[in-house]
mmCIF file of C-alpha atoms and ligand atoms in Angstrom:
data_model
loop_
_atom_site.group_PDB
_atom_site.id
_atom_site.type_symbol
_atom_site.label_atom_id
_atom_site.label_comp_id
_atom_site.label_asym_id
_atom_site.label_seq_id
_atom_site.Cartn_x
_atom_site.Cartn_y
_atom_site.Cartn_z
ATOM 1 C CA MET A 1 9.057 -14.714 20.890
ATOM 2 C CA ASN A 2 5.885 -16.752 20.582
ATOM 3 C CA PRO A 3 5.528 -19.998 22.530
ATOM 4 C CA SER A 4 7.148 -22.711 20.498
ATOM 5 C CA PRO A 5 5.051 -25.478 18.972
ATOM 6 C CA LEU A 6 8.244 -27.241 18.034
ATOM 7 C CA GLY A 7 8.582 -29.785 20.769
ATOM 8 C CA ASP A 8 8.845 -30.595 24.419
ATOM 9 C CA ARG A 9 9.928 -27.426 26.189
ATOM 10 C CA SER A 10 11.306 -29.399 29.073
ATOM 11 C CA GLU A 11 14.179 -30.459 26.781
ATOM 12 C CA THR A 12 15.490 -26.900 26.727
ATOM 13 C CA SER A 13 14.350 -25.332 29.939
ATOM 14 C CA HIS A 14 17.648 -23.491 30.384
ATOM 15 C CA PRO A 15 18.427 -20.409 28.289
ATOM 16 C CA PHE A 16 20.974 -20.613 25.489
ATOM 17 C CA THR A 17 22.693 -18.029 23.308
ATOM 18 C CA VAL A 18 22.682 -17.728 19.533
ATOM 19 C CA SER A 19 25.083 -15.451 17.692
ATOM 20 C CA LEU A 20 23.872 -14.112 14.333
ATOM 21 C CA THR A 21 26.161 -12.396 11.832
ATOM 22 C CA PHE A 22 24.499 -10.619 8.905
ATOM 23 C CA PHE A 23 26.428 -10.168 5.670
ATOM 24 C CA GLY A 24 26.240 -7.843 2.670
ATOM 25 C CA ASP A 25 23.442 -5.318 2.538
ATOM 26 C CA LEU A 26 21.364 -7.095 5.201
ATOM 27 C CA VAL A 27 22.921 -4.598 7.624
ATOM 28 C CA PHE A 28 20.427 -2.152 6.050
ATOM 29 C CA PHE A 29 17.719 -3.757 8.164
ATOM 30 C CA LEU A 30 19.816 -3.792 11.308
ATOM 31 C CA LYS A 31 20.879 -0.183 11.099
ATOM 32 C CA ARG A 32 17.392 0.981 11.796
ATOM 33 C CA SER A 33 17.669 -0.544 15.244
ATOM 34 C CA GLY A 34 21.219 0.728 15.754
ATOM 35 C CA ILE A 35 22.622 -2.792 16.041
ATOM 36 C CA GLY A 36 24.675 -5.381 14.125
ATOM 37 C CA PRO A 37 26.257 -6.852 12.067
ATOM 38 C CA THR A 38 26.721 -9.472 14.824
ATOM 39 C CA ILE A 39 23.905 -9.895 17.308
ATOM 40 C CA GLN A 40 23.694 -12.135 20.348
ATOM 41 C CA ARG A 41 20.274 -13.325 21.432
ATOM 42 C CA VAL A 42 19.349 -15.359 24.481
ATOM 43 C CA LEU A 43 16.522 -17.835 23.813
ATOM 44 C CA GLU A 44 14.424 -19.546 26.434
ATOM 45 C CA GLU A 45 13.000 -22.255 24.205
ATOM 46 C CA ARG A 46 13.418 -24.078 20.922
ATOM 47 C CA THR A 47 12.901 -21.591 18.103
ATOM 48 C CA SER A 48 13.164 -21.751 14.316
ATOM 49 C CA VAL A 49 16.077 -19.893 12.807
ATOM 50 C CA LYS A 50 13.606 -17.977 10.634
ATOM 51 C CA ASP A 51 11.877 -16.534 13.690
ATOM 52 C CA VAL A 52 15.166 -15.560 15.318
ATOM 53 C CA ILE A 53 16.390 -13.829 12.155
ATOM 54 C CA GLU A 54 13.136 -11.905 11.691
ATOM 55 C CA ALA A 55 13.220 -10.842 15.343
ATOM 56 C CA CYS A 56 16.454 -9.029 14.405
ATOM 57 C CA GLY A 57 14.506 -7.050 11.775
ATOM 58 C CA VAL A 58 15.498 -8.951 8.614
ATOM 59 C CA PRO A 59 12.541 -10.265 6.514
ATOM 60 C CA HIS A 60 12.883 -13.852 5.316
ATOM 61 C CA PRO A 61 12.513 -13.029 1.560
ATOM 62 C CA GLU A 62 15.787 -11.103 1.859
ATOM 63 C CA ILE A 63 17.757 -14.141 3.025
ATOM 64 C CA ASP A 64 19.385 -16.335 0.428
ATOM 65 C CA PHE A 65 21.612 -18.517 2.536
ATOM 66 C CA ILE A 66 22.032 -19.553 6.170
ATOM 67 C CA ILE A 67 25.026 -21.278 7.693
ATOM 68 C CA ILE A 68 24.634 -22.783 11.156
ATOM 69 C CA ASP A 69 27.765 -23.977 12.912
ATOM 70 C CA GLY A 70 29.504 -24.270 9.558
ATOM 71 C CA ALA A 71 26.802 -26.119 7.601
ATOM 72 C CA ALA A 72 24.027 -24.897 5.267
ATOM 73 C CA ALA A 73 20.563 -24.725 6.848
ATOM 74 C CA ASN A 74 17.025 -23.853 5.788
ATOM 75 C CA PHE A 75 14.473 -21.592 7.468
ATOM 76 C CA SER A 76 12.841 -24.362 9.469
ATOM 77 C CA ARG A 77 15.981 -25.408 11.342
ATOM 78 C CA VAL A 78 15.206 -25.470 15.053
ATOM 79 C CA LEU A 79 17.689 -23.853 17.410
ATOM 80 C CA LYS A 80 18.011 -25.457 20.827
ATOM 81 C CA GLU A 81 21.544 -24.779 22.064
ATOM 82 C CA ASN A 82 24.374 -22.274 21.760
ATOM 83 C CA THR A 83 24.774 -21.711 18.037
ATOM 84 C CA ALA A 84 26.677 -19.510 15.559
ATOM 85 C CA ILE A 85 24.587 -18.404 12.575
ATOM 86 C CA GLU A 86 25.662 -16.627 9.386
ATOM 87 C CA VAL A 87 22.976 -14.969 7.255
ATOM 88 C CA TYR A 88 23.512 -13.911 3.623
ATOM 89 C CA PRO A 89 21.422 -11.936 1.103
ATOM 90 C CA VAL A 90 21.159 -12.701 -2.622
ATOM 91 C CA GLY A 91 24.505 -12.088 -4.287
ATOM 92 C CA PHE A 92 26.675 -12.676 -1.234
ATOM 93 C CA ILE A 93 26.780 -16.461 -0.830
ATOM 94 C CA PRO A 94 30.344 -17.608 -0.036
ATOM 95 C CA ALA A 95 32.071 -19.349 -2.942
ATOM 96 C CA SER A 96 32.225 -22.668 -1.099
ATOM 97 C CA PHE A 97 28.412 -22.676 -0.615
ATOM 98 C CA GLN A 98 27.083 -21.752 -4.051
ATOM 99 C CA SER A 99 24.411 -24.448 -4.260
ATOM 100 C CA CYS A 100 20.839 -24.433 -2.949
ATOM 101 C CA PRO A 101 19.998 -20.752 -2.466
ATOM 102 C CA LEU A 102 16.824 -20.075 -0.499
ATOM 103 C CA GLN A 103 15.491 -17.417 -2.892
ATOM 104 C CA ARG A 104 14.344 -17.647 -6.491
ATOM 105 C CA ARG A 105 15.730 -15.455 -9.280
ATOM 106 C CA ASN A 106 14.316 -14.513 -12.672
ATOM 107 C CA ILE A 107 10.889 -13.536 -11.426
ATOM 108 C CA THR A 108 9.363 -11.038 -13.869
ATOM 109 C CA LYS A 109 5.941 -10.493 -12.257
ATOM 110 C CA PHE A 110 5.568 -8.171 -9.289
ATOM 111 C CA VAL A 111 3.038 -6.451 -7.106
ATOM 112 C CA ALA A 112 4.199 -3.118 -5.690
ATOM 113 C CA ASP A 113 2.769 -1.313 -2.703
ATOM 114 C CA GLY A 114 1.280 2.151 -3.041
ATOM 115 C CA HIS A 115 4.476 3.965 -2.021
ATOM 116 C CA LEU A 116 6.426 2.550 -4.955
ATOM 117 C CA GLY A 117 4.413 3.983 -7.847
ATOM 118 C CA LYS A 118 7.428 5.452 -9.655
ATOM 119 C CA LEU A 119 9.343 2.207 -9.293
ATOM 120 C CA ALA A 120 6.361 0.347 -10.785
ATOM 121 C CA ARG A 121 6.323 2.746 -13.726
ATOM 122 C CA ASN A 122 10.071 2.367 -14.306
ATOM 123 C CA LEU A 123 9.825 -1.419 -14.271
ATOM 124 C CA ARG A 124 6.930 -1.309 -16.741
ATOM 125 C CA LEU A 125 9.052 0.902 -18.985
ATOM 126 C CA LEU A 126 11.574 -1.963 -18.988
ATOM 127 C CA GLY A 127 8.789 -4.395 -19.877
ATOM 128 C CA PHE A 128 8.147 -6.047 -16.511
ATOM 129 C CA ASP A 129 4.674 -6.954 -15.301
ATOM 130 C CA VAL A 130 4.087 -4.794 -12.213
ATOM 131 C CA MET A 131 0.691 -4.501 -10.593
ATOM 132 C CA SER A 132 0.146 -1.537 -8.324
ATOM 133 C CA PRO A 133 -3.375 -1.985 -6.924
ATOM 134 C CA THR A 134 -5.312 0.984 -5.619
ATOM 135 C CA PRO A 135 -6.103 1.103 -2.802
ATOM 136 C CA ALA A 136 -3.064 -0.915 -1.828
ATOM 137 C CA GLU A 137 -4.187 -2.483 1.412
ATOM 138 C CA ASP A 138 -1.828 -5.111 2.755
ATOM 139 C CA GLN A 139 -4.292 -7.949 2.355
ATOM 140 C CA ARG A 140 -4.941 -7.027 -1.257
ATOM 141 C CA LEU A 141 -1.238 -6.950 -2.045
ATOM 142 C CA LEU A 142 -0.793 -10.383 -0.498
ATOM 143 C CA GLU A 143 -3.733 -11.787 -2.454
ATOM 144 C CA PHE A 144 -2.330 -10.589 -5.779
ATOM 145 C CA MET A 145 1.040 -11.966 -4.792
ATOM 146 C CA GLN A 146 -0.352 -15.398 -3.976
ATOM 147 C CA HIS A 147 -2.966 -15.788 -6.693
ATOM 148 C CA GLU A 148 -0.791 -14.537 -9.531
ATOM 149 C CA ASN A 149 2.554 -15.841 -8.301
ATOM 150 C CA ARG A 150 4.080 -12.365 -8.070
ATOM 151 C CA ALA A 151 6.983 -11.120 -5.990
ATOM 152 C CA LEU A 152 6.049 -8.445 -3.464
ATOM 153 C CA LEU A 153 7.868 -5.108 -3.641
ATOM 154 C CA THR A 154 7.519 -3.027 -0.506
ATOM 155 C CA ARG A 155 9.582 -1.006 1.940
ATOM 156 C CA ASP A 156 7.299 -2.192 4.739
ATOM 157 C CA ARG A 157 9.509 -4.855 6.241
ATOM 158 C CA ARG A 158 6.739 -6.047 8.548
ATOM 159 C CA LEU A 159 4.604 -6.832 5.503
ATOM 160 C CA LEU A 160 7.545 -8.620 3.907
ATOM 161 C CA MET A 161 7.786 -10.802 7.015
ATOM 162 C CA HIS A 162 4.220 -12.081 6.571
ATOM 163 C CA ALA A 163 4.253 -15.878 6.601
ATOM 164 C CA VAL A 164 2.616 -16.176 3.162
ATOM 165 C CA VAL A 165 5.301 -14.157 1.371
ATOM 166 C CA ARG A 166 7.359 -16.515 -0.798
ATOM 167 C CA ASP A 167 9.188 -13.973 -2.968
ATOM 168 C CA GLY A 168 9.697 -10.328 -2.153
ATOM 169 C CA PHE A 169 12.125 -7.479 -1.943
ATOM 170 C CA CYS A 170 12.556 -4.292 0.043
ATOM 171 C CA PRO A 171 14.248 -1.582 -2.043
ATOM 172 C CA ARG A 172 17.021 -0.076 0.045
ATOM 173 C CA SER A 173 17.128 3.268 -1.730
ATOM 174 C CA PRO A 174 14.364 5.844 -1.254
ATOM 175 C CA TYR A 175 14.872 6.962 -4.888
ATOM 176 C CA PRO A 176 12.811 5.255 -7.630
ATOM 177 C CA ASP A 177 15.608 5.097 -10.224
ATOM 178 C CA GLU A 178 17.986 3.461 -7.762
ATOM 179 C CA GLN A 179 15.202 1.126 -6.626
ATOM 180 C CA THR A 180 14.715 0.066 -10.245
ATOM 181 C CA VAL A 181 18.343 -0.983 -10.557
ATOM 182 C CA GLU A 182 18.144 -2.788 -7.222
ATOM 183 C CA VAL A 183 15.113 -4.838 -8.327
ATOM 184 C CA VAL A 184 16.697 -5.811 -11.668
ATOM 185 C CA ARG A 185 19.891 -6.877 -9.901
ATOM 186 C CA ARG A 186 18.087 -8.774 -7.116
ATOM 187 C CA PHE A 187 15.961 -10.815 -9.545
ATOM 188 C CA GLN A 188 18.706 -10.997 -12.191
ATOM 189 C CA LEU A 189 16.538 -9.526 -14.929
ATOM 190 C CA SER A 190 19.051 -7.636 -17.044
ATOM 191 C CA ASN A 191 18.580 -10.084 -19.922
ATOM 192 C CA SER A 192 14.782 -9.957 -19.686
ATOM 193 C CA VAL A 193 14.340 -6.252 -20.412
ATOM 194 C CA SER A 194 11.729 -5.605 -23.114
ATOM 195 C CA PRO A 195 11.233 -1.830 -23.431
ATOM 196 C CA PHE A 196 7.996 -0.284 -24.654
ATOM 197 C CA SER A 197 5.979 -3.480 -24.336
ATOM 198 C CA ARG A 198 3.755 -2.378 -21.435
ATOM 199 C CA CYS A 199 1.537 0.551 -20.604
ATOM 200 C CA LEU A 200 3.258 2.785 -18.071
ATOM 201 C CA ARG A 201 -0.093 3.885 -16.739
ATOM 202 C CA CYS A 202 -1.898 0.596 -16.095
ATOM 203 C CA ASN A 203 0.573 -2.265 -16.806
ATOM 204 C CA GLY A 204 -1.459 -3.544 -19.798
ATOM 205 C CA LEU A 205 0.343 -5.052 -22.788
ATOM 206 C CA LEU A 206 0.815 -2.788 -25.814
ATOM 207 C CA GLN A 207 -0.095 -3.925 -29.313
ATOM 208 C CA GLU A 208 0.485 -2.379 -32.709
ATOM 209 C CA VAL A 209 -2.524 -0.489 -34.002
ATOM 210 C CA ALA A 210 -3.147 0.847 -37.510
ATOM 211 C CA LYS A 211 -3.075 4.623 -37.833
ATOM 212 C CA ALA A 212 -6.584 4.533 -39.239
ATOM 213 C CA ASP A 213 -7.794 2.907 -36.050
ATOM 214 C CA ALA A 214 -5.946 5.295 -33.762
ATOM 215 C CA ILE A 215 -6.502 8.545 -35.643
ATOM 216 C CA LYS A 216 -9.658 9.619 -33.895
ATOM 217 C CA ASP A 217 -7.734 9.691 -30.586
ATOM 218 C CA LEU A 218 -4.743 11.679 -31.857
ATOM 219 C CA GLU A 219 -3.892 15.359 -31.593
ATOM 220 C CA PRO A 220 -3.695 17.168 -34.981
ATOM 221 C CA LEU A 221 0.118 17.395 -35.145
ATOM 222 C CA THR A 222 0.505 13.780 -34.073
ATOM 223 C CA ARG A 223 -1.773 12.789 -36.958
ATOM 224 C CA ILE A 224 0.534 14.590 -39.357
ATOM 225 C CA TYR A 225 3.963 13.557 -38.151
ATOM 226 C CA TYR A 226 3.644 9.944 -36.953
ATOM 227 C CA GLU A 227 2.691 6.709 -38.685
ATOM 228 C CA ARG A 228 3.232 3.917 -36.177
ATOM 229 C CA PHE A 229 1.223 3.541 -32.970
ATOM 230 C CA ARG A 230 0.700 1.124 -30.137
ATOM 231 C CA ARG A 231 -2.371 0.905 -27.985
ATOM 232 C CA CYS A 232 -2.721 -0.462 -24.469
ATOM 233 C CA LYS A 233 -4.991 -3.514 -24.544
ATOM 234 C CA ASP A 234 -6.397 -2.624 -21.137
ATOM 235 C CA CYS A 235 -6.845 1.147 -20.868
ATOM 236 C CA GLY A 236 -6.627 2.210 -24.544
ATOM 237 C CA GLN A 237 -3.739 4.670 -24.044
ATOM 238 C CA ILE A 238 -1.947 5.285 -27.346
ATOM 239 C CA TYR A 239 1.857 5.450 -27.592
ATOM 240 C CA TRP A 240 3.998 6.700 -30.444
ATOM 241 C CA ARG A 241 7.598 7.722 -31.050
ATOM 242 C CA GLY A 242 7.192 11.378 -30.182
ATOM 243 C CA SER A 243 9.557 13.627 -28.261
ATOM 244 C CA HIS A 244 8.858 11.641 -25.100
ATOM 245 C CA PHE A 245 10.221 8.529 -26.810
ATOM 246 C CA ASP A 246 13.782 9.859 -26.939
ATOM 247 C CA LYS A 247 13.650 10.786 -23.271
ATOM 248 C CA LEU A 248 12.360 7.374 -22.293
ATOM 249 C CA SER A 249 14.948 5.639 -24.485
ATOM 250 C CA ALA A 250 17.679 7.620 -22.733
ATOM 251 C CA ARG A 251 16.277 6.563 -19.363
ATOM 252 C CA ILE A 252 16.291 2.913 -20.426
ATOM 253 C CA GLU A 253 19.898 3.131 -21.577
ATOM 254 C CA GLY A 254 20.776 4.826 -18.288
ATOM 255 C CA PHE A 255 19.273 1.896 -16.415
ATOM 256 C CA ARG A 256 20.985 -0.700 -18.602
ATOM 257 C CA ALA A 257 24.370 0.867 -17.885
ATOM 258 C CA GLN A 258 23.839 0.177 -14.174
ATOM 259 C CA PHE A 259 22.600 -3.406 -14.418
ATOM 260 C CA ALA A 260 26.020 -5.011 -14.683
HETATM 261 ZN ZN1 ZN B 301 -2.958 1.049 -20.078
#
């Protein structure tokens, strides 16, 4: 633990014990260390509850509610004596504490790290704005996140713990389709799905384009059989309702069935 800037250390020169209990799927982060769901930690000095929680392996953007000795608390609460702490993820707040969650919902703009390319593509298919910068250095991801008010998607929990991260999420599943459902549930986006509105390749918005304007870029059979086209405003990719459309529509319906 870093030296505390939070006050006179002489006030708390004797060690004290905090007990943290993690609820819901936050145990995902604890499992990696082979510990939890209740963890005891001995502290030597005043420490913010955020720092203590992250020292257990749980990034702050994953925490939606904290109860300290029976009362709601925010991340900046300073611990200075024996304390019992309950930590909840989004979707698990106890019924008696439904107000004032720590995390925002309904965010539709994301930046995904380089390991989540298929997740980014799936979310674009559903119409969400997902940047996936290449190369995806940590600093670059954080800059996009800050400057464009995006939520960070990464399985690098250390990156998610960076102090500048306001909104973010670590997909639990290693599988892109399951990750997609997790993101939609976490940010409560099931009513914001807008299929076929974004380019799967580059995230650009699609706009209707006249066949006459698209025809020079089409294969011969596509010219014959299709009349309606959309073009990506950014990269120029053309989309039409070919055989791939039915497959993608089936994928979208498969996702929708899991959003509830
Ligand atoms: Zn594009």
